[in-house]
Tab-separated table of C-alpha atoms in Angstrom:
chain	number	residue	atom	x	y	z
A	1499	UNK	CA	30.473	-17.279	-4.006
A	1500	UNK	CA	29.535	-13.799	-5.056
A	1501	UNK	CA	29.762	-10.479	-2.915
A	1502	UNK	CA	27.212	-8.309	-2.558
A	1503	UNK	CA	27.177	-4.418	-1.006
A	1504	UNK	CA	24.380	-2.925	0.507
A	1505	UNK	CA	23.928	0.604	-0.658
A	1506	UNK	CA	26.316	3.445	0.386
A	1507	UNK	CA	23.533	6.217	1.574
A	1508	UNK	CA	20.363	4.360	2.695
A	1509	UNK	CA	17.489	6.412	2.098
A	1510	UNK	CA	16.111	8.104	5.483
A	1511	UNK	CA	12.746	9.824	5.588
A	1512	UNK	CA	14.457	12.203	7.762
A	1513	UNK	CA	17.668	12.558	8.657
A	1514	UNK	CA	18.419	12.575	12.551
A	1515	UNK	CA	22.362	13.219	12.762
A	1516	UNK	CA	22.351	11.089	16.284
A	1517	UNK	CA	20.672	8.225	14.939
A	1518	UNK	CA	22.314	4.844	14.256
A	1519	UNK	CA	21.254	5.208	11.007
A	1520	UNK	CA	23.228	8.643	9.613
A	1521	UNK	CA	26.137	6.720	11.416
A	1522	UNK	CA	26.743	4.359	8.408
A	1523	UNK	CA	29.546	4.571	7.240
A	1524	UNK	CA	31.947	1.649	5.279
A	1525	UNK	CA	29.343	-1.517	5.068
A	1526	UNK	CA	30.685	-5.074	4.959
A	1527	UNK	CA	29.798	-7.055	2.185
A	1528	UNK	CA	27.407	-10.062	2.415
A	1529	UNK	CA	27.899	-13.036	-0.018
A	1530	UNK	CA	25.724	-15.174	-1.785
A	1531	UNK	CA	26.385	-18.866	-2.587
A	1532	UNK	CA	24.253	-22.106	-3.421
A	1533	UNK	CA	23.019	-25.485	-2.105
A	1534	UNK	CA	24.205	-28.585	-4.138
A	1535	UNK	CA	22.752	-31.814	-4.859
A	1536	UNK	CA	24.471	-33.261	-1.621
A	1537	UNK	CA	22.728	-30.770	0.005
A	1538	UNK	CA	19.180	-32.176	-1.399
A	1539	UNK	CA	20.194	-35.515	-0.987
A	1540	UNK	CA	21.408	-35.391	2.763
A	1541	UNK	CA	17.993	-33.734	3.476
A	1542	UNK	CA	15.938	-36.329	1.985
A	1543	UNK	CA	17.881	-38.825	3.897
A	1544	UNK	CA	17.103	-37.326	6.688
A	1545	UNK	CA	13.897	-36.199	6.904
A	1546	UNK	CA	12.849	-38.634	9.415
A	1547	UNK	CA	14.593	-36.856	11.818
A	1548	UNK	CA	12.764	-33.482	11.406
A	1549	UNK	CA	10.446	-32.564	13.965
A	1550	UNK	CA	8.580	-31.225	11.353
A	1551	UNK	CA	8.041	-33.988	8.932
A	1552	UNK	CA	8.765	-36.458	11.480
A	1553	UNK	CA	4.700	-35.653	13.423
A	1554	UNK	CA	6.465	-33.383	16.949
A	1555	UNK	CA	5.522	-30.197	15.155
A	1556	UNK	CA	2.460	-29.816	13.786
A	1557	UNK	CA	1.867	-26.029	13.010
A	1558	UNK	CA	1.700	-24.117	9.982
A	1559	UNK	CA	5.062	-22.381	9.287
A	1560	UNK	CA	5.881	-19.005	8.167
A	1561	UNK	CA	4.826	-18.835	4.138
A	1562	UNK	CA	7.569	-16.227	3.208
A	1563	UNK	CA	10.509	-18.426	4.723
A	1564	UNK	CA	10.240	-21.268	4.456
A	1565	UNK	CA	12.691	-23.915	5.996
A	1566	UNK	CA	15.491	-25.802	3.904
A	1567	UNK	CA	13.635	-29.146	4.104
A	1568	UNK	CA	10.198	-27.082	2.799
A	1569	UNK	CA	12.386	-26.344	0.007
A	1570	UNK	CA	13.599	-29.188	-1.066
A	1571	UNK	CA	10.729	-31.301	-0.746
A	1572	UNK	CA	7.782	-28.970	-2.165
A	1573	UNK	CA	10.744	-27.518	-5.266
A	1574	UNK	CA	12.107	-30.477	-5.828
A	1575	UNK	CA	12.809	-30.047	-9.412
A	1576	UNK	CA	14.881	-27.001	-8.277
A	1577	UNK	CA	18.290	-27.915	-8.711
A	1578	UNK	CA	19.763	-25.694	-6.180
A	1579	UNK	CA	18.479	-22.932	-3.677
A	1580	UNK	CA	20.242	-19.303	-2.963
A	1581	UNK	CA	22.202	-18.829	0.426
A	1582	UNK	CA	23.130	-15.523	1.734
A	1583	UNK	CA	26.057	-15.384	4.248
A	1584	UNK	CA	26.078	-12.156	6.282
A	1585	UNK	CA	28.702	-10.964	8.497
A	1586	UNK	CA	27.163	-10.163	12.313
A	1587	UNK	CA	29.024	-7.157	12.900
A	1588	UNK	CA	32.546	-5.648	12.433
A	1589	UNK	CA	34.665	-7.034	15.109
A	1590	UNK	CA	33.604	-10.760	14.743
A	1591	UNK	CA	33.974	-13.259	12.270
A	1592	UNK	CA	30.315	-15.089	12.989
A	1593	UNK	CA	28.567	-15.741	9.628
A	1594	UNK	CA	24.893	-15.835	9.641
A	1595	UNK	CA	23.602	-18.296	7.224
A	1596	UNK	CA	20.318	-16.409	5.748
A	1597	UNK	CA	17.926	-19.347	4.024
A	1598	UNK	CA	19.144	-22.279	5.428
A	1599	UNK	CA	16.865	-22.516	8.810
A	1600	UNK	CA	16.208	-26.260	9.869
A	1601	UNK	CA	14.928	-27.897	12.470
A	1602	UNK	CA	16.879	-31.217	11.630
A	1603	UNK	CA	19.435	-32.243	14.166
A	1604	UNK	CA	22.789	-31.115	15.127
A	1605	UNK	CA	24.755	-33.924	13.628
A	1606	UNK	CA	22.812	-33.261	10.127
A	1607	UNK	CA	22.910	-29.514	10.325
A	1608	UNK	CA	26.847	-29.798	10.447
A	1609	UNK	CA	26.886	-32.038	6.937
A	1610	UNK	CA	24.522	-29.724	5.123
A	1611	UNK	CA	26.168	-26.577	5.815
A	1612	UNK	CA	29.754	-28.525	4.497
A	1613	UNK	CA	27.682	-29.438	1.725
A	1614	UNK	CA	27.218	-25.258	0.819
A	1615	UNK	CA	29.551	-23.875	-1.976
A	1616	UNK	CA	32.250	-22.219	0.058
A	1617	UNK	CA	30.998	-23.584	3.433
A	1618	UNK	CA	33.022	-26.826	2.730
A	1619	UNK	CA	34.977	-26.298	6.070
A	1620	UNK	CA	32.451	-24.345	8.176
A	1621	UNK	CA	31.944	-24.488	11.726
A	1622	UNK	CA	28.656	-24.129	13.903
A	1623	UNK	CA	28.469	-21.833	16.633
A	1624	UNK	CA	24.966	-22.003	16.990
A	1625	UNK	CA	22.932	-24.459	15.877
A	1626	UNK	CA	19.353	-23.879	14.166
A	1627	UNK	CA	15.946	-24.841	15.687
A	1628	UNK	CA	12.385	-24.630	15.176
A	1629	UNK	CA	9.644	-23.529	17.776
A	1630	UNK	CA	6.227	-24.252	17.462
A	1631	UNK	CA	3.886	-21.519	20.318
A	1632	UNK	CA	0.197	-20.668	20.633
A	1633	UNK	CA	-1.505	-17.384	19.735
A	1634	UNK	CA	-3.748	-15.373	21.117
A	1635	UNK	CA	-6.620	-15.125	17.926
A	1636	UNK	CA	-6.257	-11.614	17.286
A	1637	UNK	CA	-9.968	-10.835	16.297
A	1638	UNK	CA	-9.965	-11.222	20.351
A	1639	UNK	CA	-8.620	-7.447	20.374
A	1640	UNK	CA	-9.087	-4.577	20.068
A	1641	UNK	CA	-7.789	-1.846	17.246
A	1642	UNK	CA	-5.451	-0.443	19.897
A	1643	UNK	CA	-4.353	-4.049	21.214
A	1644	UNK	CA	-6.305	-4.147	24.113
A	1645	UNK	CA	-8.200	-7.681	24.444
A	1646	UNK	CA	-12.322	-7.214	24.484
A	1647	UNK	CA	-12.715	-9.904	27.442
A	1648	UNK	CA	-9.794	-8.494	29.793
A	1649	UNK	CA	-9.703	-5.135	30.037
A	1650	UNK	CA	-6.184	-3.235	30.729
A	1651	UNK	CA	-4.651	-6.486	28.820
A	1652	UNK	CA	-2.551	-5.113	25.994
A	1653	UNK	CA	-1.077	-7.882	23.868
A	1654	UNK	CA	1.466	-7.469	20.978
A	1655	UNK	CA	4.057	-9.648	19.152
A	1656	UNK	CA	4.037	-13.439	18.322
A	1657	UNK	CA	1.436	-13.844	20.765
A	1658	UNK	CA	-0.975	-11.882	18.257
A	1659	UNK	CA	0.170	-14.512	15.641
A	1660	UNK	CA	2.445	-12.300	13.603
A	1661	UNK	CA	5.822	-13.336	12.627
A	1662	UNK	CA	9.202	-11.468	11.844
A	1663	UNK	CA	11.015	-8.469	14.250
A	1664	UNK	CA	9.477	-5.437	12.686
A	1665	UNK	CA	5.870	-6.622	12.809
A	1666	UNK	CA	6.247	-7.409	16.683
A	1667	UNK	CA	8.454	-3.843	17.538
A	1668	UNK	CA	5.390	-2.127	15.833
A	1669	UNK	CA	2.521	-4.030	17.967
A	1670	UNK	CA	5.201	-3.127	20.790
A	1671	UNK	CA	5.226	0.056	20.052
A	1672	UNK	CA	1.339	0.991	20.020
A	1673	UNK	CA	0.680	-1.631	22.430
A	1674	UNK	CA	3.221	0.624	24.732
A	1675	UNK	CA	1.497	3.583	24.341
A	1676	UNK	CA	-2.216	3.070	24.508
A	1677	UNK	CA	-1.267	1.126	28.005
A	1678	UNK	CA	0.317	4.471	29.130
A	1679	UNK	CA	-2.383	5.850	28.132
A	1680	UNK	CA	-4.849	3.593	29.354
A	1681	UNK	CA	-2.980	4.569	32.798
A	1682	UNK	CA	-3.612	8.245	32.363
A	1683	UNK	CA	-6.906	8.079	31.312
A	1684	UNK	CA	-6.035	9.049	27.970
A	1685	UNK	CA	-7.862	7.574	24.817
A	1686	UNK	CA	-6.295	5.141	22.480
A	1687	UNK	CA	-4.123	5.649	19.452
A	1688	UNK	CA	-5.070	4.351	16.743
A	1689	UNK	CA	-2.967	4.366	12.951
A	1690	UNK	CA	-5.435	4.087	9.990
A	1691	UNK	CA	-4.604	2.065	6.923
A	1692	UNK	CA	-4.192	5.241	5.130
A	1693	UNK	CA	-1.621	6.664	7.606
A	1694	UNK	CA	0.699	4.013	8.225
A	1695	UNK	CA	1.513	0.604	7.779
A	1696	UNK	CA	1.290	-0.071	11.377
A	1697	UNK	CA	-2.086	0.582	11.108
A	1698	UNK	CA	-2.535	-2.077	8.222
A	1699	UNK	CA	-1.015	-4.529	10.134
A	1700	UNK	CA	-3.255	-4.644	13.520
A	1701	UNK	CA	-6.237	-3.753	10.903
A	1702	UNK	CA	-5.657	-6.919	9.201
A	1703	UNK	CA	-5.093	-8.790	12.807
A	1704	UNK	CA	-8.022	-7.071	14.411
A	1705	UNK	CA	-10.535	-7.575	11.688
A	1706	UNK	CA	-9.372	-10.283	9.581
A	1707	UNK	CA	-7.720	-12.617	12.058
A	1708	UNK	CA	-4.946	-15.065	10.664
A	1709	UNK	CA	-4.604	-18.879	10.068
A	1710	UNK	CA	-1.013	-18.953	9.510
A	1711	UNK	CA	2.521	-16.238	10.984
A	1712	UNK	CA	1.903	-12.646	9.520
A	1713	UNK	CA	4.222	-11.092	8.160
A	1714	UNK	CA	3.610	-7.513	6.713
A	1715	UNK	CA	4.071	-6.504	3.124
A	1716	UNK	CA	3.360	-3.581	0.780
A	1717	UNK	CA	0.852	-5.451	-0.877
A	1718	UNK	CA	-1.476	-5.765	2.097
A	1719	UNK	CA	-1.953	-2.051	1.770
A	1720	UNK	CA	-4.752	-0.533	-0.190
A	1721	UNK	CA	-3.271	3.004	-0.399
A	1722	UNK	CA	0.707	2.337	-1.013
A	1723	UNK	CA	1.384	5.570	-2.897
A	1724	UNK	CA	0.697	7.742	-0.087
A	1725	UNK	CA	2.234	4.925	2.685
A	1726	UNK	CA	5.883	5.631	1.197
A	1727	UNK	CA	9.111	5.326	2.973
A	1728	UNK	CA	10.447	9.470	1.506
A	1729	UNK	CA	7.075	10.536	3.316
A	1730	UNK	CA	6.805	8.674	6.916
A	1731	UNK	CA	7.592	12.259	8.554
A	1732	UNK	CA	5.032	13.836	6.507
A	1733	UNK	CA	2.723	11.379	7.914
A	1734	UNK	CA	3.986	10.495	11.660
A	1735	UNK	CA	5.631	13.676	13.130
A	1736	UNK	CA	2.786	15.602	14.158
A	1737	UNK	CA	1.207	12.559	15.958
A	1738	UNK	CA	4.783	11.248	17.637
A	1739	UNK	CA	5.255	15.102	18.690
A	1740	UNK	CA	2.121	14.950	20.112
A	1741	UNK	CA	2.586	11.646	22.103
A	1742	UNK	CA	5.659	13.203	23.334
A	1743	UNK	CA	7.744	10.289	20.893
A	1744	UNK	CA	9.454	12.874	18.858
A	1745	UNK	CA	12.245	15.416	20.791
A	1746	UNK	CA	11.279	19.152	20.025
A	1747	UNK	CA	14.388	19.753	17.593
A	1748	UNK	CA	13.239	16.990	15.284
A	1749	UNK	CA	10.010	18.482	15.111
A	1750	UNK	CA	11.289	21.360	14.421
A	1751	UNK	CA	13.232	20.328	11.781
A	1752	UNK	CA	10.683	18.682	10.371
A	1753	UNK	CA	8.366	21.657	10.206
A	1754	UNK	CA	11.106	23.912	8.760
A	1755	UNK	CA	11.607	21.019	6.078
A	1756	UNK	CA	7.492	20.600	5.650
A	1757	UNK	CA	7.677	24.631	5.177
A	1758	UNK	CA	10.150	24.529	2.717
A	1759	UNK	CA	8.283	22.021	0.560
A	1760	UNK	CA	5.209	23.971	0.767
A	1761	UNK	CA	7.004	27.496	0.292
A	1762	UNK	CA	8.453	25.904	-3.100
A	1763	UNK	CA	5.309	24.309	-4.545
A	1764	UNK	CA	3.303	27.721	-4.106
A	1765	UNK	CA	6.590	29.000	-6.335
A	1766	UNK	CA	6.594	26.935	-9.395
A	1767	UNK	CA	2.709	27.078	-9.006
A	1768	UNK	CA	2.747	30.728	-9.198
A	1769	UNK	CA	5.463	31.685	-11.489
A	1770	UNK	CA	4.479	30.723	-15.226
A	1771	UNK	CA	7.070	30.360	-18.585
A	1772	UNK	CA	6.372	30.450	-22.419
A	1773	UNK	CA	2.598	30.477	-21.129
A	1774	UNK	CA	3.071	27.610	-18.693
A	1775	UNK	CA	3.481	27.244	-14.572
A	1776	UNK	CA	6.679	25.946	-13.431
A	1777	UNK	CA	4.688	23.050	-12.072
A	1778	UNK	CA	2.948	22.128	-15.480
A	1779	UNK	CA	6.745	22.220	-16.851
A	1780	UNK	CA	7.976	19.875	-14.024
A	1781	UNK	CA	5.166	17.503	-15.043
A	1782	UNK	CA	7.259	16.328	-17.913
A	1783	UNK	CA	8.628	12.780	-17.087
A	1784	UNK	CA	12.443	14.092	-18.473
A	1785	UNK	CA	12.655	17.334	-16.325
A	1786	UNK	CA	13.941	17.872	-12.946
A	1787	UNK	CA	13.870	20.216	-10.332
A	1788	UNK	CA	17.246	21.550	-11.821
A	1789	UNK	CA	15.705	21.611	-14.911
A	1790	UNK	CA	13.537	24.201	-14.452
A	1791	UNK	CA	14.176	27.813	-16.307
A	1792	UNK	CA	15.135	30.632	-14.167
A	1793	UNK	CA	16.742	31.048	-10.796
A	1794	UNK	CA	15.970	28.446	-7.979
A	1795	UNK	CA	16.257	28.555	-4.698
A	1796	UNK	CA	18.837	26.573	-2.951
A	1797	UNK	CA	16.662	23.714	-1.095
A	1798	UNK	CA	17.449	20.657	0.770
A	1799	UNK	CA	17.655	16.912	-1.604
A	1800	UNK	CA	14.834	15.740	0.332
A	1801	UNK	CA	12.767	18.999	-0.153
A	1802	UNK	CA	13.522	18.532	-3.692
A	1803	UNK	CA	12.633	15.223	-3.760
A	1804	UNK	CA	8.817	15.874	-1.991
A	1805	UNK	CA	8.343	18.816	-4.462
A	1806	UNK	CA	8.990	16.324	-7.493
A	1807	UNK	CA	6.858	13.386	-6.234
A	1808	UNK	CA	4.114	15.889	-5.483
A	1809	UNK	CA	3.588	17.338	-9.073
A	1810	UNK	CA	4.890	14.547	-11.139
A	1811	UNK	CA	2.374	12.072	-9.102
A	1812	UNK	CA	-0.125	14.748	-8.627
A	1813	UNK	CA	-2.972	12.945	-10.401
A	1814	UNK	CA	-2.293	9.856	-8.590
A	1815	UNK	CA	-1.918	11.249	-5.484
A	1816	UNK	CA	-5.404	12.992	-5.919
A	1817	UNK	CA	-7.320	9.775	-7.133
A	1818	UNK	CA	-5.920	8.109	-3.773
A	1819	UNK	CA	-6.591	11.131	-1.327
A	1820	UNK	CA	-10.392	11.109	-3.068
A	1821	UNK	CA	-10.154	6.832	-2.334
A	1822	UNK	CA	-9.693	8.116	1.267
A	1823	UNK	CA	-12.185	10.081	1.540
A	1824	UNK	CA	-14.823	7.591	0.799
A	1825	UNK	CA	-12.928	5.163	3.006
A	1826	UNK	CA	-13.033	7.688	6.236
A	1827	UNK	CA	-16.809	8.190	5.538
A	1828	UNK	CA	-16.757	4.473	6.286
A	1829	UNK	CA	-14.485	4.328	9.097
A	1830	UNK	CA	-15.375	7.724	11.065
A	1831	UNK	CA	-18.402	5.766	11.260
A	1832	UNK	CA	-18.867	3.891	14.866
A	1833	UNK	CA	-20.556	0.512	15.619
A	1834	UNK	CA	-21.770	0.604	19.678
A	1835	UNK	CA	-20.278	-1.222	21.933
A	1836	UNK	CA	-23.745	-3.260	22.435
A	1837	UNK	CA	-24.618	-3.409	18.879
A	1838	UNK	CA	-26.597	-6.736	18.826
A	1839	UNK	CA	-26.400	-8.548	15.318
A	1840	UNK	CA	-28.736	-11.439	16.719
A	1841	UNK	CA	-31.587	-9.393	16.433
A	1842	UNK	CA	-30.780	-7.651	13.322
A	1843	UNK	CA	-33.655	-8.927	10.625
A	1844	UNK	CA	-32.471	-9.923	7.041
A	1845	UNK	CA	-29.305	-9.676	8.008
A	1846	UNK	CA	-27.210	-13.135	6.577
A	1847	UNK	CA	-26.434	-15.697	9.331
A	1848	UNK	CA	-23.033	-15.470	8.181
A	1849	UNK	CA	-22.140	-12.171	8.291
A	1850	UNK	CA	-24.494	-12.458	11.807
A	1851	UNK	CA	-22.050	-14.660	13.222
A	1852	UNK	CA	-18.735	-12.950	12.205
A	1853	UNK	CA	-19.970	-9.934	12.972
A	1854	UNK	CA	-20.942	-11.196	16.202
A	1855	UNK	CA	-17.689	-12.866	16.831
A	1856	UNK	CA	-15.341	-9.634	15.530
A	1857	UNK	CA	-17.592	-6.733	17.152
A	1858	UNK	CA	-15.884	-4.748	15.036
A	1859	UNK	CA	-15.731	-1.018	16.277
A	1860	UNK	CA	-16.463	1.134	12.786
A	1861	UNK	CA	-18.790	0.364	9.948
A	1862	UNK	CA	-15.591	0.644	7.779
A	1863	UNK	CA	-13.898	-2.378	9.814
A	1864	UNK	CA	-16.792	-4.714	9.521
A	1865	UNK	CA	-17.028	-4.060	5.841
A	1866	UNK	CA	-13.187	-5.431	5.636
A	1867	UNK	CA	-14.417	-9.033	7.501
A	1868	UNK	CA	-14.021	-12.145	4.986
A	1869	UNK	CA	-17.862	-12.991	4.609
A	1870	UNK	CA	-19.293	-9.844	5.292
A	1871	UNK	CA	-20.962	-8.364	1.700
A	1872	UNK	CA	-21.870	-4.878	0.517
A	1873	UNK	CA	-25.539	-5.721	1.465
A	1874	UNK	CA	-24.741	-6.673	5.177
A	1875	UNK	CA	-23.097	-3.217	5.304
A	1876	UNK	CA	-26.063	-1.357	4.063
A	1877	UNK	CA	-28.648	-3.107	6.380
A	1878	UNK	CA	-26.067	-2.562	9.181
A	1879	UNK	CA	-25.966	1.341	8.104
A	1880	UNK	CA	-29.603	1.483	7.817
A	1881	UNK	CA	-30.444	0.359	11.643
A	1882	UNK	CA	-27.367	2.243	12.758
A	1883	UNK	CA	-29.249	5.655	11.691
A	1884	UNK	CA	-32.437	4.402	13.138
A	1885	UNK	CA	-30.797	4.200	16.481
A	1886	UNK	CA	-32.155	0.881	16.668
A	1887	UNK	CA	-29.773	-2.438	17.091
A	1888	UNK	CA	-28.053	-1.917	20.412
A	1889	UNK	CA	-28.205	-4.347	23.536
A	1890	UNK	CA	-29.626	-3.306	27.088
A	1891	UNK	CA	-27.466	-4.030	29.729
C-alpha cells in the first residue's frame, strides 16, 4: 500500500481568506493499493448475484466509473485494478474505498474488500449499492433549465441525466437563479461555452441530449485555453457581482487585482530594452516575470501569474478570442419561438425533425445538433433574414 499527499497550496483562482478553501492546512494522506486474483475470482463467482448482470437493472451505467464487476469482466486480461483508500475527515477513522463500487450483495462485498492488499481485516460500515432512476430528456429544456412544455418548471441534477456532484451543484446553481429570477420578472442567465464550463455542460444537455450519465470534462469544451481554472474570476466576477452572488469586498478585490494586471501589461508593453518591449522579452519560453531587466514593481503571485499567461500565450489566446467571435455571430443570432421547420422547403427531413424536436433558441445552438449540417444552417439563415418561417398562433 502506497501513500499519497494531495498538494500543500491548492491553486485558487482567487483567494477568499474566509473560505474553506484558504483554510487548508496539514492534509491527510490517501493510499493506494490493488485488487488480487481472489478478488477477480470471487466476482466471477458471483456474478449471478448482481443486479446488474443478474437482468434487475437494466440501465446504462456511468462510462467514467465504472463498477468493480464492469472491470473485471470487460478487462479481464487485467491482472489487477488500482484502489484508492481515503480518509473521511480528521476525527474519524472511516475509510472510503474509491474504485471498488458494487452492487453485489452484502455477504460478497465483505469477501472482496478482505480480498484488497491491506484490507485483509477490514470492516464495512456501509455497504455499497447501485440505483438505477429515470431522466427527464434534457433537449426537453430550456438553455436556462426551464422545461419548454411547463413553464416556471426549473429542473437540474440527475433528473437532467447528468451524473457526478459538481455537474448537479452547477445545474443547481443556475437552475436557482433563473427561478428567482423568473419570480422577479427578471430575464434568464445564461453561461456561454466560451465563458464557463457551466455553460458547456447545459449546452451539451440542452442541444445535444444524452443516452448515457454525463459527466463533464475539459474535453467537451471547444475553447479550453480561455475556460482555465487561474482565470474563473476574470471570467465570473462581474456577472456573480451583478446577480448579487459575489459580497462587495471580493469584488473589490478582484477589481484591484484585474487593475493590477492591466496596470503591469501596459508597463512591459511600453517600456522597451536593447531595442525590444519588456513584453517581446517575456515572450521567451526561459524568462520570467523576475527575469525581466530593470526595476519591477512589487505585485501579487497571481497578478504575476495572469501577466505571464497573457504574453507568453498571447498568440493563442488571440486565435481563440477571433474563434469566438465567429462563434457569437452564430449564437447572438435568435431562432423565434414559432419558427416552423415543417414548412421550411429543401430543408433535410432529418435535420426537419431534430430541429423540430430541439427548438433550439440561437442559430449557433442548432448548428451544434448531431444531424444538423452546414447546409441546414444556411437555408435556416437564409429564411430567418427573409422574416419568413415563423408559425401563427
Amino acid at each position: 500500500m502506497t501513500g499519497t499527499t494531495g498538494r500543500q497550496v491548492p491553486e485558487i483562482p482567487t483567494r477568499l481568506p474566509g473560505s474553506i478553501l484558504a483554510q487548508i492546512g496539514n492534509q491527510l494522506p490517501c493510499y493506494i493499493t490493488w485488487t488480487t486474483s481472489q478478488t477477480a475470482d470471487l466476482i466471477r463467482a458471483n456474478l449471478h448475484r448482481s443486479p446488474m448482470y443478474g437482468g434487475v437493472i437494466e440501465g446504462v451505467g456511468p462510462r467514467y466509473c465504472p463498477s468493480i464487476e464492469d472491470k473485471i469482466v470487460r478487462f479481464a486480461e487485467k491482472e489487477r485494478h488500482q484502489i484508492f483508500l481515503e480518509p473521511e475527515g480528521i476525527g474519524t477513522d472511516e475509510i472510503y474505498v474509491n474504485g471498488l463500487s458494487t452492487s453485489l450483495p452484502y455477504d460478497v462485498q465483505v469477501e472482496v474488500i478482505r480480498t484488497v492488499i491491506g484490507c485483509e481485516e477490514a470492516e464495512i460500515l456501509r455497504p455499497a449499492y447501485a440505483v438505477e432512476y429515470d431522466f427527464a430528456p434534457p433537449t426537453q429544456l430550456h438553455s436556462s433549465l426551464e422545461t419548454k412544455c411547463c413553464h416556471n418548471l426549473f429542473l437540474a441534477g440527475q433528473i437532467n441525466g447528468t451524473s457526478g456532484y459538481e455537474e448537479a451543484a452547477a445545474q443547481g446553481l443556475m437552475a436557482g437563479i433563473n427561478a428567482a429570477r423568473r419570480v422577479r420578472g427578471e430575464p434568464p442567465v445564461v453561461l456561454g461555452r466560451d465563458q464557463a464550463y457551466i455553460g458547456v455542460l447545459i449546452d451539451d444537455l440542452v442541444t445535444k441530449g444524452t443516452t448515457e450519465p454525463y459527466r463533464m470534462f475539459t474535453s467537451r469544451a471547444e475553447y479550453r485555453l480561455l475556460l482555465r481554472q487561474d482565470n474563473a474570476d476574470f471570467r465570473l466576477s462581474t456577472l456573480g457581482h451583478q446577480l448579487g452572488l459575489l459580497p462587495d469586498r471580493v469584488y473589490r478585490r478582484f477589481q484591484a487585482k484585474r487593475e493590477a494586471v492591466e496596470k503591469e501589461l501596459l508597463r512591459l508593453r511600453e517600456n522597451r530594452v536593447h531595442g525590444q518591449t519588456l513584453a517581446q522579452v517575456l515572450k521567451r519560453p526561459e524568462l520570467g516575470h523576475g527575469d525581466l531587466p530593470g526595476p519591477s514593481p512589487s505585485l501579487d503571485p497571481e497578478v504575476v501569474r495572469q501577466v505571464e499567461i497573457a504574453i507568453k500565450y498571447e498568440g493563442y489566446l488571440q486565435r481563440e478570442q477571433a474563434d469566438v467571435a465567429r462563434f457569437r455571430s452564430l449564437e447572438d443570432r435568435p431562432i423565434p419561438s414559432g419558427f416552423d421547420y415543417e414548412t421550411l422547403p429543401g430543408l433535410r427531413s432529418e435535420a426537419r425533425q431534430k430541429l423540430g424536436a430541439i427548438r433550439p433558441g440561437t442559430v449557433g445552438q442548432a448548428a451544434r445538433i448531431s444531424g444538423v449540417t452546414p447546409s441546414d444552417i444556411s437555408l435556416v439563415l437564409v429564411w430567418l433574414k427573409r422574416g419568413s418561417g415563423v408559425r401563427g398562433t
